[in-house]
């Protein structure tokens, strides 16, 4: 329960940063998707049911602050977490580098899911040019944000909880002392 | 006689000197506006010396104050740095107030021309994603707002309220891909629909025969039931007429700079 609350609180903080802080110093309507990093992390470290429910609820929370379609990001986050969970068994999920690669690929995956969900179910207008013109810069921005976030989390962990381990974040490195 | 002079030599010499001094003095009093040769000579001789002493003193004093006795300098430096910071902060604050004043003045002038009740609001947040174009304003249902109300600035149309909370509302900008505004070309009254395209708009359903030129202003037509008639939307930036087809492709740049949106007006129209 504490973990679920922690995920949700973190998601809320990320959304607040995206809506109120980033627009003050980033170009107009181009901001890193920190919530995607959290969704990818969920996919790597939680099972299908818990990860799916959490991702869907976080997506719905994002829908309150993004766009005009409640449930759209819920679907996109659910799809993302399931795909990540599906490939996670074949990958070394303890490597933080994997998280970066998945964030980059996850941006494209989420963009495609959003595009089809909007195109098939809503009268969302000329989306193709908007989505595909902005996907690569968005992916690079998300990658940079994920890298920065990893550095910050690792530094905080070393400073305040050196003995504890966040699943999936340099777990192997700590265990084998490399 | 000689003995007498010898006897009173000192008083006599003293008296003569005083007399001579008085004579020179009284003679000079009549030629005050002229510099005497004596004065010139003395000044010429002493000037380099004075200058040398002055330079030497200043150099010594400078060395002392700048390199040896630095206690006051350190304190002065700290005090001036603090004062500089404070003045800079005040200056930035004053400039901010001046700019806000100018914006609000333009908004007030616009409000007087619309003849509709309007409520000023502040943009407090943007959309959480990069794909949609919405902003959050600091007024909601508690201030008398409701879904669907048009939001404008002095330059033109901003969007409409799509989500309402007691003290906040989300506004769908006209540049969002799902936004459509009934509009017309101001010059030749060609009707169409202005649809959002991210950072630009397209003017859809403009018939091929209509003469639309680059630079033509696009305004609201008032037929969509949301925006009052005559509000500026944008200017035509590109017109493409294919060989076939009923309509022409028209691209429109919005007149509102959405990247610098701060204060807006919500027009309180009668339509539910």
PDB file of C-alpha atoms in Angstrom, chain B:
ATOM      1  CA  UNK B   1      74.582 111.077  12.619  1.00  0.00           C
ATOM      2  CA  UNK B   2      76.320 107.832  11.751  1.00  0.00           C
ATOM      3  CA  UNK B   3      76.349 106.941  15.413  1.00  0.00           C
ATOM      4  CA  UNK B   4      72.654 107.697  15.621  1.00  0.00           C
ATOM      5  CA  UNK B   5      71.952 105.426  12.639  1.00  0.00           C
ATOM      6  CA  UNK B   6      74.054 102.690  14.091  1.00  0.00           C
ATOM      7  CA  UNK B   7      72.305 103.093  17.417  1.00  0.00           C
ATOM      8  CA  UNK B   8      68.808 102.816  15.893  1.00  0.00           C
ATOM      9  CA  UNK B   9      69.741 100.542  12.962  1.00  0.00           C
ATOM     10  CA  UNK B  10      67.448  97.767  13.840  1.00  0.00           C
ATOM     11  CA  UNK B  11      64.289  99.792  14.431  1.00  0.00           C
ATOM     12  CA  UNK B  12      65.012 101.863  11.337  1.00  0.00           C
ATOM     13  CA  UNK B  13      65.549  98.823   9.124  1.00  0.00           C
ATOM     14  CA  UNK B  14      62.424  97.244  10.496  1.00  0.00           C
ATOM     15  CA  UNK B  15      60.453 100.396   9.795  1.00  0.00           C
ATOM     16  CA  UNK B  16      61.892 100.658   6.256  1.00  0.00           C
ATOM     17  CA  UNK B  17      61.027  97.056   5.522  1.00  0.00           C
ATOM     18  CA  UNK B  18      57.498  97.503   6.771  1.00  0.00           C
ATOM     19  CA  UNK B  19      57.199 100.648   4.707  1.00  0.00           C
ATOM     20  CA  UNK B  20      58.575  98.931   1.614  1.00  0.00           C
ATOM     21  CA  UNK B  21      56.228  96.037   2.114  1.00  0.00           C
ATOM     22  CA  UNK B  22      53.328  98.383   2.432  1.00  0.00           C
ATOM     23  CA  UNK B  23      54.429 100.221  -0.710  1.00  0.00           C
ATOM     24  CA  UNK B  24      54.755  97.012  -2.718  1.00  0.00           C
ATOM     25  CA  UNK B  25      51.446  95.862  -1.349  1.00  0.00           C
ATOM     26  CA  UNK B  26      49.703  99.150  -2.175  1.00  0.00           C
ATOM     27  CA  UNK B  27      51.301  99.198  -5.638  1.00  0.00           C
ATOM     28  CA  UNK B  28      50.109  95.671  -6.333  1.00  0.00           C
ATOM     29  CA  UNK B  29      46.623  96.491  -5.186  1.00  0.00           C
ATOM     30  CA  UNK B  30      46.257  98.671  -8.268  1.00  0.00           C
ATOM     31  CA  UNK B  31      47.346  95.826 -10.615  1.00  0.00           C
ATOM     32  CA  UNK B  32      45.437  92.907  -9.167  1.00  0.00           C
ATOM     33  CA  UNK B  33      44.348  91.648 -12.582  1.00  0.00           C
ATOM     34  CA  UNK B  34      47.913  91.073 -13.731  1.00  0.00           C
ATOM     35  CA  UNK B  35      50.222  88.224 -12.830  1.00  0.00           C
ATOM     36  CA  UNK B  36      53.584  89.520 -11.897  1.00  0.00           C
ATOM     37  CA  UNK B  37      56.846  88.116 -13.128  1.00  0.00           C
ATOM     38  CA  UNK B  38      57.623  86.998  -9.610  1.00  0.00           C
ATOM     39  CA  UNK B  39      54.389  85.084  -9.305  1.00  0.00           C
ATOM     40  CA  UNK B  40      54.919  83.430 -12.669  1.00  0.00           C
ATOM     41  CA  UNK B  41      58.457  82.455 -11.834  1.00  0.00           C
ATOM     42  CA  UNK B  42      57.552  80.961  -8.491  1.00  0.00           C
ATOM     43  CA  UNK B  43      54.635  79.086  -9.940  1.00  0.00           C
ATOM     44  CA  UNK B  44      56.732  77.691 -12.769  1.00  0.00           C
ATOM     45  CA  UNK B  45      59.389  76.508 -10.409  1.00  0.00           C
ATOM     46  CA  UNK B  46      57.064  74.990  -7.857  1.00  0.00           C
ATOM     47  CA  UNK B  47      54.514  73.427 -10.225  1.00  0.00           C
ATOM     48  CA  UNK B  48      56.550  70.293 -11.082  1.00  0.00           C
ATOM     49  CA  UNK B  49      57.381  69.810  -7.465  1.00  0.00           C
ATOM     50  CA  UNK B  50      53.749  70.087  -6.439  1.00  0.00           C
ATOM     51  CA  UNK B  51      52.784  67.698  -9.164  1.00  0.00           C
ATOM     52  CA  UNK B  52      55.460  65.245  -8.113  1.00  0.00           C
ATOM     53  CA  UNK B  53      54.364  65.372  -4.506  1.00  0.00           C
ATOM     54  CA  UNK B  54      50.739  64.965  -5.539  1.00  0.00           C
ATOM     55  CA  UNK B  55      51.455  61.961  -7.730  1.00  0.00           C
ATOM     56  CA  UNK B  56      53.678  60.444  -5.089  1.00  0.00           C
ATOM     57  CA  UNK B  57      51.039  60.921  -2.423  1.00  0.00           C
ATOM     58  CA  UNK B  58      48.307  59.494  -4.563  1.00  0.00           C
ATOM     59  CA  UNK B  59      50.447  56.526  -5.514  1.00  0.00           C
ATOM     60  CA  UNK B  60      51.391  55.848  -1.920  1.00  0.00           C
ATOM     61  CA  UNK B  61      47.848  56.395  -0.777  1.00  0.00           C
ATOM     62  CA  UNK B  62      46.573  54.132  -3.543  1.00  0.00           C
ATOM     63  CA  UNK B  63      48.989  51.384  -2.628  1.00  0.00           C
ATOM     64  CA  UNK B  64      47.983  51.712   0.975  1.00  0.00           C
ATOM     65  CA  UNK B  65      44.249  51.743   0.353  1.00  0.00           C
ATOM     66  CA  UNK B  66      44.108  49.222  -2.488  1.00  0.00           C
ATOM     67  CA  UNK B  67      46.698  46.697  -1.430  1.00  0.00           C
ATOM     68  CA  UNK B  68      47.523  47.115   2.239  1.00  0.00           C
ATOM     69  CA  UNK B  69      44.628  48.587   4.243  1.00  0.00           C
ATOM     70  CA  UNK B  70      41.703  46.574   2.826  1.00  0.00           C
ATOM     71  CA  UNK B  71      39.380  46.233   5.806  1.00  0.00           C
ATOM     72  CA  UNK B  72      37.099  49.059   4.659  1.00  0.00           C
ATOM     73  CA  UNK B  73      37.254  47.886   1.056  1.00  0.00           C
ATOM     74  CA  UNK B  74      36.046  44.444   1.982  1.00  0.00           C
ATOM     75  CA  UNK B  75      33.136  45.880   3.972  1.00  0.00           C
ATOM     76  CA  UNK B  76      32.327  48.392   1.222  1.00  0.00           C
ATOM     77  CA  UNK B  77      32.423  45.628  -1.352  1.00  0.00           C
ATOM     78  CA  UNK B  78      29.986  43.464   0.591  1.00  0.00           C
ATOM     79  CA  UNK B  79      27.671  46.375   1.250  1.00  0.00           C
ATOM     80  CA  UNK B  80      27.704  47.493  -2.388  1.00  0.00           C
ATOM     81  CA  UNK B  81      27.163  43.941  -3.643  1.00  0.00           C
ATOM     82  CA  UNK B  82      24.119  43.583  -1.428  1.00  0.00           C
ATOM     83  CA  UNK B  83      22.844  46.985  -2.473  1.00  0.00           C
ATOM     84  CA  UNK B  84      23.422  46.125  -6.117  1.00  0.00           C
ATOM     85  CA  UNK B  85      21.451  42.905  -5.769  1.00  0.00           C
ATOM     86  CA  UNK B  86      18.608  44.676  -4.019  1.00  0.00           C
ATOM     87  CA  UNK B  87      18.469  47.405  -6.654  1.00  0.00           C
ATOM     88  CA  UNK B  88      18.561  44.859  -9.463  1.00  0.00           C
ATOM     89  CA  UNK B  89      15.698  42.912  -7.880  1.00  0.00           C
ATOM     90  CA  UNK B  90      13.749  46.155  -7.475  1.00  0.00           C
ATOM     91  CA  UNK B  91      14.439  47.070 -11.095  1.00  0.00           C
ATOM     92  CA  UNK B  92      13.252  43.679 -12.357  1.00  0.00           C
ATOM     93  CA  UNK B  93      10.143  44.003 -10.155  1.00  0.00           C
ATOM     94  CA  UNK B  94       9.419  47.484 -11.509  1.00  0.00           C
ATOM     95  CA  UNK B  95       9.854  46.346 -15.109  1.00  0.00           C
ATOM     96  CA  UNK B  96       7.536  43.402 -14.452  1.00  0.00           C
ATOM     97  CA  UNK B  97       4.911  45.743 -12.985  1.00  0.00           C
ATOM     98  CA  UNK B  98       5.242  48.091 -15.951  1.00  0.00           C
ATOM     99  CA  UNK B  99       4.807  45.255 -18.469  1.00  0.00           C
ATOM    100  CA  UNK B 100       1.830  43.797 -16.560  1.00  0.00           C
ATOM    101  CA  UNK B 101       0.319  47.270 -16.469  1.00  0.00           C
ATOM    102  CA  UNK B 102       0.680  47.637 -20.233  1.00  0.00           C
ATOM    103  CA  UNK B 103      -0.897  44.222 -20.872  1.00  0.00           C
ATOM    104  CA  UNK B 104      -3.790  44.877 -18.510  1.00  0.00           C
ATOM    105  CA  UNK B 105      -4.336  48.292 -20.086  1.00  0.00           C
ATOM    106  CA  UNK B 106      -4.658  46.697 -23.542  1.00  0.00           C
ATOM    107  CA  UNK B 107      -7.002  44.067 -22.091  1.00  0.00           C
ATOM    108  CA  UNK B 108      -9.145  46.763 -20.500  1.00  0.00           C
ATOM    109  CA  UNK B 109      -9.375  48.703 -23.755  1.00  0.00           C
ATOM    110  CA  UNK B 110     -10.413  45.515 -25.545  1.00  0.00           C
ATOM    111  CA  UNK B 111     -12.994  44.722 -22.868  1.00  0.00           C
ATOM    112  CA  UNK B 112     -14.635  48.084 -23.438  1.00  0.00           C
ATOM    113  CA  UNK B 113     -14.989  47.366 -27.167  1.00  0.00           C
ATOM    114  CA  UNK B 114     -16.582  43.903 -26.820  1.00  0.00           C
ATOM    115  CA  UNK B 115     -19.778  45.079 -25.039  1.00  0.00           C
ATOM    116  CA  UNK B 116     -19.895  41.729 -23.213  1.00  0.00           C
ATOM    117  CA  UNK B 117     -19.346  41.058 -19.530  1.00  0.00           C
ATOM    118  CA  UNK B 118     -15.850  39.677 -19.126  1.00  0.00           C
ATOM    119  CA  UNK B 119     -13.741  38.282 -16.347  1.00  0.00           C
ATOM    120  CA  UNK B 120      -9.964  38.654 -16.256  1.00  0.00           C
ATOM    121  CA  UNK B 121      -7.971  35.530 -15.413  1.00  0.00           C
ATOM    122  CA  UNK B 122      -4.369  34.512 -15.072  1.00  0.00           C
ATOM    123  CA  UNK B 123      -2.766  31.568 -16.905  1.00  0.00           C
ATOM    124  CA  UNK B 124      -1.242  29.373 -14.189  1.00  0.00           C
ATOM    125  CA  UNK B 125      -0.247  26.164 -15.968  1.00  0.00           C
ATOM    126  CA  UNK B 126       0.110  24.476 -19.332  1.00  0.00           C
ATOM    127  CA  UNK B 127      -0.899  21.091 -20.658  1.00  0.00           C
ATOM    128  CA  UNK B 128       0.988  18.179 -19.081  1.00  0.00           C
ATOM    129  CA  UNK B 129       1.866  16.670 -22.458  1.00  0.00           C
ATOM    130  CA  UNK B 130       3.490  18.028 -25.579  1.00  0.00           C
ATOM    131  CA  UNK B 131       0.750  16.731 -27.871  1.00  0.00           C
ATOM    132  CA  UNK B 132      -2.198  18.851 -26.764  1.00  0.00           C
ATOM    133  CA  UNK B 133      -2.673  22.598 -26.501  1.00  0.00           C
ATOM    134  CA  UNK B 134      -4.468  23.529 -23.306  1.00  0.00           C
ATOM    135  CA  UNK B 135      -3.764  25.951 -20.472  1.00  0.00           C
ATOM    136  CA  UNK B 136      -5.130  26.296 -16.961  1.00  0.00           C
ATOM    137  CA  UNK B 137      -6.546  29.611 -15.715  1.00  0.00           C
ATOM    138  CA  UNK B 138      -7.136  30.657 -12.116  1.00  0.00           C
ATOM    139  CA  UNK B 139     -10.913  31.209 -12.401  1.00  0.00           C
ATOM    140  CA  UNK B 140     -13.640  28.630 -12.216  1.00  0.00           C
ATOM    141  CA  UNK B 141     -17.286  27.930 -11.507  1.00  0.00           C
ATOM    142  CA  UNK B 142     -17.084  29.837  -8.208  1.00  0.00           C
ATOM    143  CA  UNK B 143     -16.369  32.957 -10.277  1.00  0.00           C
ATOM    144  CA  UNK B 144     -19.396  32.385 -12.492  1.00  0.00           C
ATOM    145  CA  UNK B 145     -17.656  30.564 -15.341  1.00  0.00           C
ATOM    146  CA  UNK B 146     -18.929  27.481 -17.128  1.00  0.00           C
ATOM    147  CA  UNK B 147     -17.850  25.084 -19.874  1.00  0.00           C
ATOM    148  CA  UNK B 148     -17.831  26.448 -23.393  1.00  0.00           C
ATOM    149  CA  UNK B 149     -17.182  30.102 -22.562  1.00  0.00           C
ATOM    150  CA  UNK B 150     -14.827  31.854 -25.002  1.00  0.00           C
ATOM    151  CA  UNK B 151     -11.435  33.047 -23.801  1.00  0.00           C
ATOM    152  CA  UNK B 152      -9.739  35.972 -25.527  1.00  0.00           C
ATOM    153  CA  UNK B 153      -6.914  38.505 -25.231  1.00  0.00           C
ATOM    154  CA  UNK B 154      -6.597  41.962 -26.738  1.00  0.00           C
ATOM    155  CA  UNK B 155      -4.978  40.515 -29.888  1.00  0.00           C
ATOM    156  CA  UNK B 156      -7.711  37.945 -30.564  1.00  0.00           C
ATOM    157  CA  UNK B 157      -9.190  34.541 -29.770  1.00  0.00           C
ATOM    158  CA  UNK B 158      -7.408  32.222 -27.322  1.00  0.00           C
ATOM    159  CA  UNK B 159      -9.799  29.276 -26.979  1.00  0.00           C
ATOM    160  CA  UNK B 160     -12.723  27.968 -24.955  1.00  0.00           C
ATOM    161  CA  UNK B 161     -13.202  26.456 -21.521  1.00  0.00           C
ATOM    162  CA  UNK B 162     -13.421  22.657 -21.660  1.00  0.00           C
ATOM    163  CA  UNK B 163     -13.005  21.593 -18.033  1.00  0.00           C
ATOM    164  CA  UNK B 164     -14.239  23.581 -15.075  1.00  0.00           C
ATOM    165  CA  UNK B 165     -13.444  23.327 -11.365  1.00  0.00           C
ATOM    166  CA  UNK B 166     -14.497  25.722  -8.592  1.00  0.00           C
ATOM    167  CA  UNK B 167     -11.317  27.794  -8.807  1.00  0.00           C
ATOM    168  CA  UNK B 168      -9.625  26.668 -12.023  1.00  0.00           C
ATOM    169  CA  UNK B 169     -10.571  25.999 -15.614  1.00  0.00           C
ATOM    170  CA  UNK B 170      -8.828  24.335 -18.500  1.00  0.00           C
ATOM    171  CA  UNK B 171      -8.916  26.175 -21.776  1.00  0.00           C
ATOM    172  CA  UNK B 172      -8.599  24.397 -25.120  1.00  0.00           C
ATOM    173  CA  UNK B 173      -6.490  26.671 -27.311  1.00  0.00           C
ATOM    174  CA  UNK B 174      -7.598  27.247 -30.899  1.00  0.00           C
ATOM    175  CA  UNK B 175      -4.308  25.689 -32.040  1.00  0.00           C
ATOM    176  CA  UNK B 176      -5.170  22.286 -30.525  1.00  0.00           C
ATOM    177  CA  UNK B 177      -5.847  19.654 -33.171  1.00  0.00           C
ATOM    178  CA  UNK B 178      -9.347  19.025 -31.807  1.00  0.00           C
ATOM    179  CA  UNK B 179     -10.338  22.701 -31.866  1.00  0.00           C
ATOM    180  CA  UNK B 180     -12.592  24.055 -34.609  1.00  0.00           C
ATOM    181  CA  UNK B 181     -13.859  27.641 -34.835  1.00  0.00           C
ATOM    182  CA  UNK B 182     -16.459  28.882 -37.304  1.00  0.00           C
ATOM    183  CA  UNK B 183     -14.718  31.729 -39.078  1.00  0.00           C
ATOM    184  CA  UNK B 184     -14.540  33.871 -42.198  1.00  0.00           C
ATOM    185  CA  UNK B 185     -12.065  35.851 -44.252  1.00  0.00           C
ATOM    186  CA  UNK B 186     -12.535  39.448 -43.226  1.00  0.00           C
ATOM    187  CA  UNK B 187     -12.069  40.931 -46.703  1.00  0.00           C
ATOM    188  CA  UNK B 188     -14.300  38.813 -48.959  1.00  0.00           C
ATOM    189  CA  UNK B 189     -16.431  37.130 -46.227  1.00  0.00           C
ATOM    190  CA  UNK B 190     -15.523  33.572 -47.329  1.00  0.00           C
ATOM    191  CA  UNK B 191     -16.747  31.168 -44.678  1.00  0.00           C
ATOM    192  CA  UNK B 192     -14.791  28.233 -43.309  1.00  0.00           C
ATOM    193  CA  UNK B 193     -13.649  26.397 -40.215  1.00  0.00           C
ATOM    194  CA  UNK B 194     -10.380  27.262 -38.471  1.00  0.00           C
ATOM    195  CA  UNK B 195      -8.871  24.041 -37.154  1.00  0.00           C
ATOM    196  CA  UNK B 196      -5.851  23.778 -34.888  1.00  0.00           C
ATOM    197  CA  UNK B 197      -2.684  22.189 -36.186  1.00  0.00           C
ATOM    198  CA  UNK B 198      -0.294  22.403 -33.257  1.00  0.00           C
ATOM    199  CA  UNK B 199       1.247  25.842 -33.602  1.00  0.00           C
ATOM    200  CA  UNK B 200      -0.691  26.942 -36.704  1.00  0.00           C
ATOM    201  CA  UNK B 201      -4.286  26.679 -37.962  1.00  0.00           C
ATOM    202  CA  UNK B 202      -5.871  25.575 -41.182  1.00  0.00           C
ATOM    203  CA  UNK B 203      -8.847  27.372 -42.698  1.00  0.00           C
ATOM    204  CA  UNK B 204     -10.906  24.420 -43.977  1.00  0.00           C
ATOM    205  CA  UNK B 205     -13.842  24.295 -46.394  1.00  0.00           C
ATOM    206  CA  UNK B 206     -12.958  27.507 -48.196  1.00  0.00           C
ATOM    207  CA  UNK B 207     -14.375  27.097 -51.717  1.00  0.00           C
ATOM    208  CA  UNK B 208     -11.859  27.053 -54.583  1.00  0.00           C
ATOM    209  CA  UNK B 209     -13.360  30.052 -56.325  1.00  0.00           C
ATOM    210  CA  UNK B 210     -12.921  32.402 -53.333  1.00  0.00           C
ATOM    211  CA  UNK B 211     -10.018  34.800 -53.757  1.00  0.00           C
ATOM    212  CA  UNK B 212      -7.983  34.388 -50.593  1.00  0.00           C
ATOM    213  CA  UNK B 213      -4.591  36.080 -50.446  1.00  0.00           C
ATOM    214  CA  UNK B 214      -1.647  35.748 -48.085  1.00  0.00           C
ATOM    215  CA  UNK B 215      -2.040  38.309 -45.288  1.00  0.00           C
ATOM    216  CA  UNK B 216      -5.851  38.256 -45.263  1.00  0.00           C
ATOM    217  CA  UNK B 217      -7.195  38.463 -41.711  1.00  0.00           C
ATOM    218  CA  UNK B 218      -9.385  35.596 -40.471  1.00  0.00           C
ATOM    219  CA  UNK B 219     -12.050  36.445 -37.904  1.00  0.00           C
ATOM    220  CA  UNK B 220     -14.760  34.558 -36.032  1.00  0.00           C
ATOM    221  CA  UNK B 221     -18.047  34.327 -37.911  1.00  0.00           C
ATOM    222  CA  UNK B 222     -20.209  34.098 -34.799  1.00  0.00           C
ATOM    223  CA  UNK B 223     -22.127  31.109 -36.170  1.00  0.00           C
ATOM    224  CA  UNK B 224     -20.467  28.391 -34.086  1.00  0.00           C
ATOM    225  CA  UNK B 225     -22.335  29.335 -30.932  1.00  0.00           C
ATOM    226  CA  UNK B 226     -19.155  29.838 -28.897  1.00  0.00           C
ATOM    227  CA  UNK B 227     -17.320  32.952 -30.061  1.00  0.00           C
ATOM    228  CA  UNK B 228     -18.926  36.328 -30.748  1.00  0.00           C
ATOM    229  CA  UNK B 229     -18.619  37.620 -34.297  1.00  0.00           C
ATOM    230  CA  UNK B 230     -15.607  39.622 -35.450  1.00  0.00           C
ATOM    231  CA  UNK B 231     -12.857  38.477 -33.099  1.00  0.00           C
ATOM    232  CA  UNK B 232      -9.452  38.145 -34.833  1.00  0.00           C
ATOM    233  CA  UNK B 233      -8.146  34.589 -35.196  1.00  0.00           C
ATOM    234  CA  UNK B 234      -5.125  34.923 -37.429  1.00  0.00           C
ATOM    235  CA  UNK B 235      -3.678  35.861 -40.786  1.00  0.00           C
ATOM    236  CA  UNK B 236      -3.401  33.742 -43.912  1.00  0.00           C
ATOM    237  CA  UNK B 237       0.189  32.603 -44.464  1.00  0.00           C
ATOM    238  CA  UNK B 238      -0.220  30.158 -47.368  1.00  0.00           C
ATOM    239  CA  UNK B 239      -2.860  29.368 -49.956  1.00  0.00           C
ATOM    240  CA  UNK B 240      -2.713  26.220 -52.113  1.00  0.00           C
ATOM    241  CA  UNK B 241      -5.187  25.558 -54.930  1.00  0.00           C
ATOM    242  CA  UNK B 242      -4.965  22.094 -56.437  1.00  0.00           C
ATOM    243  CA  UNK B 243      -6.055  21.452 -60.018  1.00  0.00           C
ATOM    244  CA  UNK B 244      -9.076  19.529 -58.791  1.00  0.00           C
ATOM    245  CA  UNK B 245     -11.266  19.589 -55.716  1.00  0.00           C
ATOM    246  CA  UNK B 246     -13.965  21.710 -54.215  1.00  0.00           C
ATOM    247  CA  UNK B 247     -11.852  23.505 -51.632  1.00  0.00           C
ATOM    248  CA  UNK B 248      -8.504  25.246 -51.345  1.00  0.00           C
ATOM    249  CA  UNK B 249      -5.932  24.614 -48.605  1.00  0.00           C
ATOM    250  CA  UNK B 250      -5.357  27.692 -46.467  1.00  0.00           C
ATOM    251  CA  UNK B 251      -2.833  27.926 -43.642  1.00  0.00           C
ATOM    252  CA  UNK B 252      -3.322  30.541 -40.942  1.00  0.00           C
ATOM    253  CA  UNK B 253      -0.895  31.894 -38.312  1.00  0.00           C
ATOM    254  CA  UNK B 254      -2.695  32.813 -35.084  1.00  0.00           C
ATOM    255  CA  UNK B 255      -2.554  36.460 -34.029  1.00  0.00           C
ATOM    256  CA  UNK B 256      -2.156  35.479 -30.392  1.00  0.00           C
ATOM    257  CA  UNK B 257       1.319  34.554 -29.194  1.00  0.00           C
ATOM    258  CA  UNK B 258       0.422  31.502 -27.120  1.00  0.00           C
ATOM    259  CA  UNK B 259       3.955  31.130 -25.807  1.00  0.00           C
ATOM    260  CA  UNK B 260       3.566  34.429 -23.939  1.00  0.00           C
ATOM    261  CA  UNK B 261       0.044  34.034 -22.667  1.00  0.00           C
ATOM    262  CA  UNK B 262      -0.320  35.479 -19.155  1.00  0.00           C
ATOM    263  CA  UNK B 263      -3.573  37.392 -18.615  1.00  0.00           C
ATOM    264  CA  UNK B 264      -6.747  36.496 -20.504  1.00  0.00           C
ATOM    265  CA  UNK B 265     -10.386  37.566 -20.564  1.00  0.00           C
ATOM    266  CA  UNK B 266     -13.245  35.098 -20.303  1.00  0.00           C
ATOM    267  CA  UNK B 267     -16.270  36.468 -22.157  1.00  0.00           C
ATOM    268  CA  UNK B 268     -19.459  35.638 -20.286  1.00  0.00           C
ATOM    269  CA  UNK B 269     -21.899  35.014 -23.091  1.00  0.00           C
ATOM    270  CA  UNK B 270     -25.575  34.113 -22.661  1.00  0.00           C
ATOM    271  CA  UNK B 271     -25.530  30.786 -24.486  1.00  0.00           C
ATOM    272  CA  UNK B 272     -25.652  27.808 -22.089  1.00  0.00           C
TER     273      UNK B 272
END
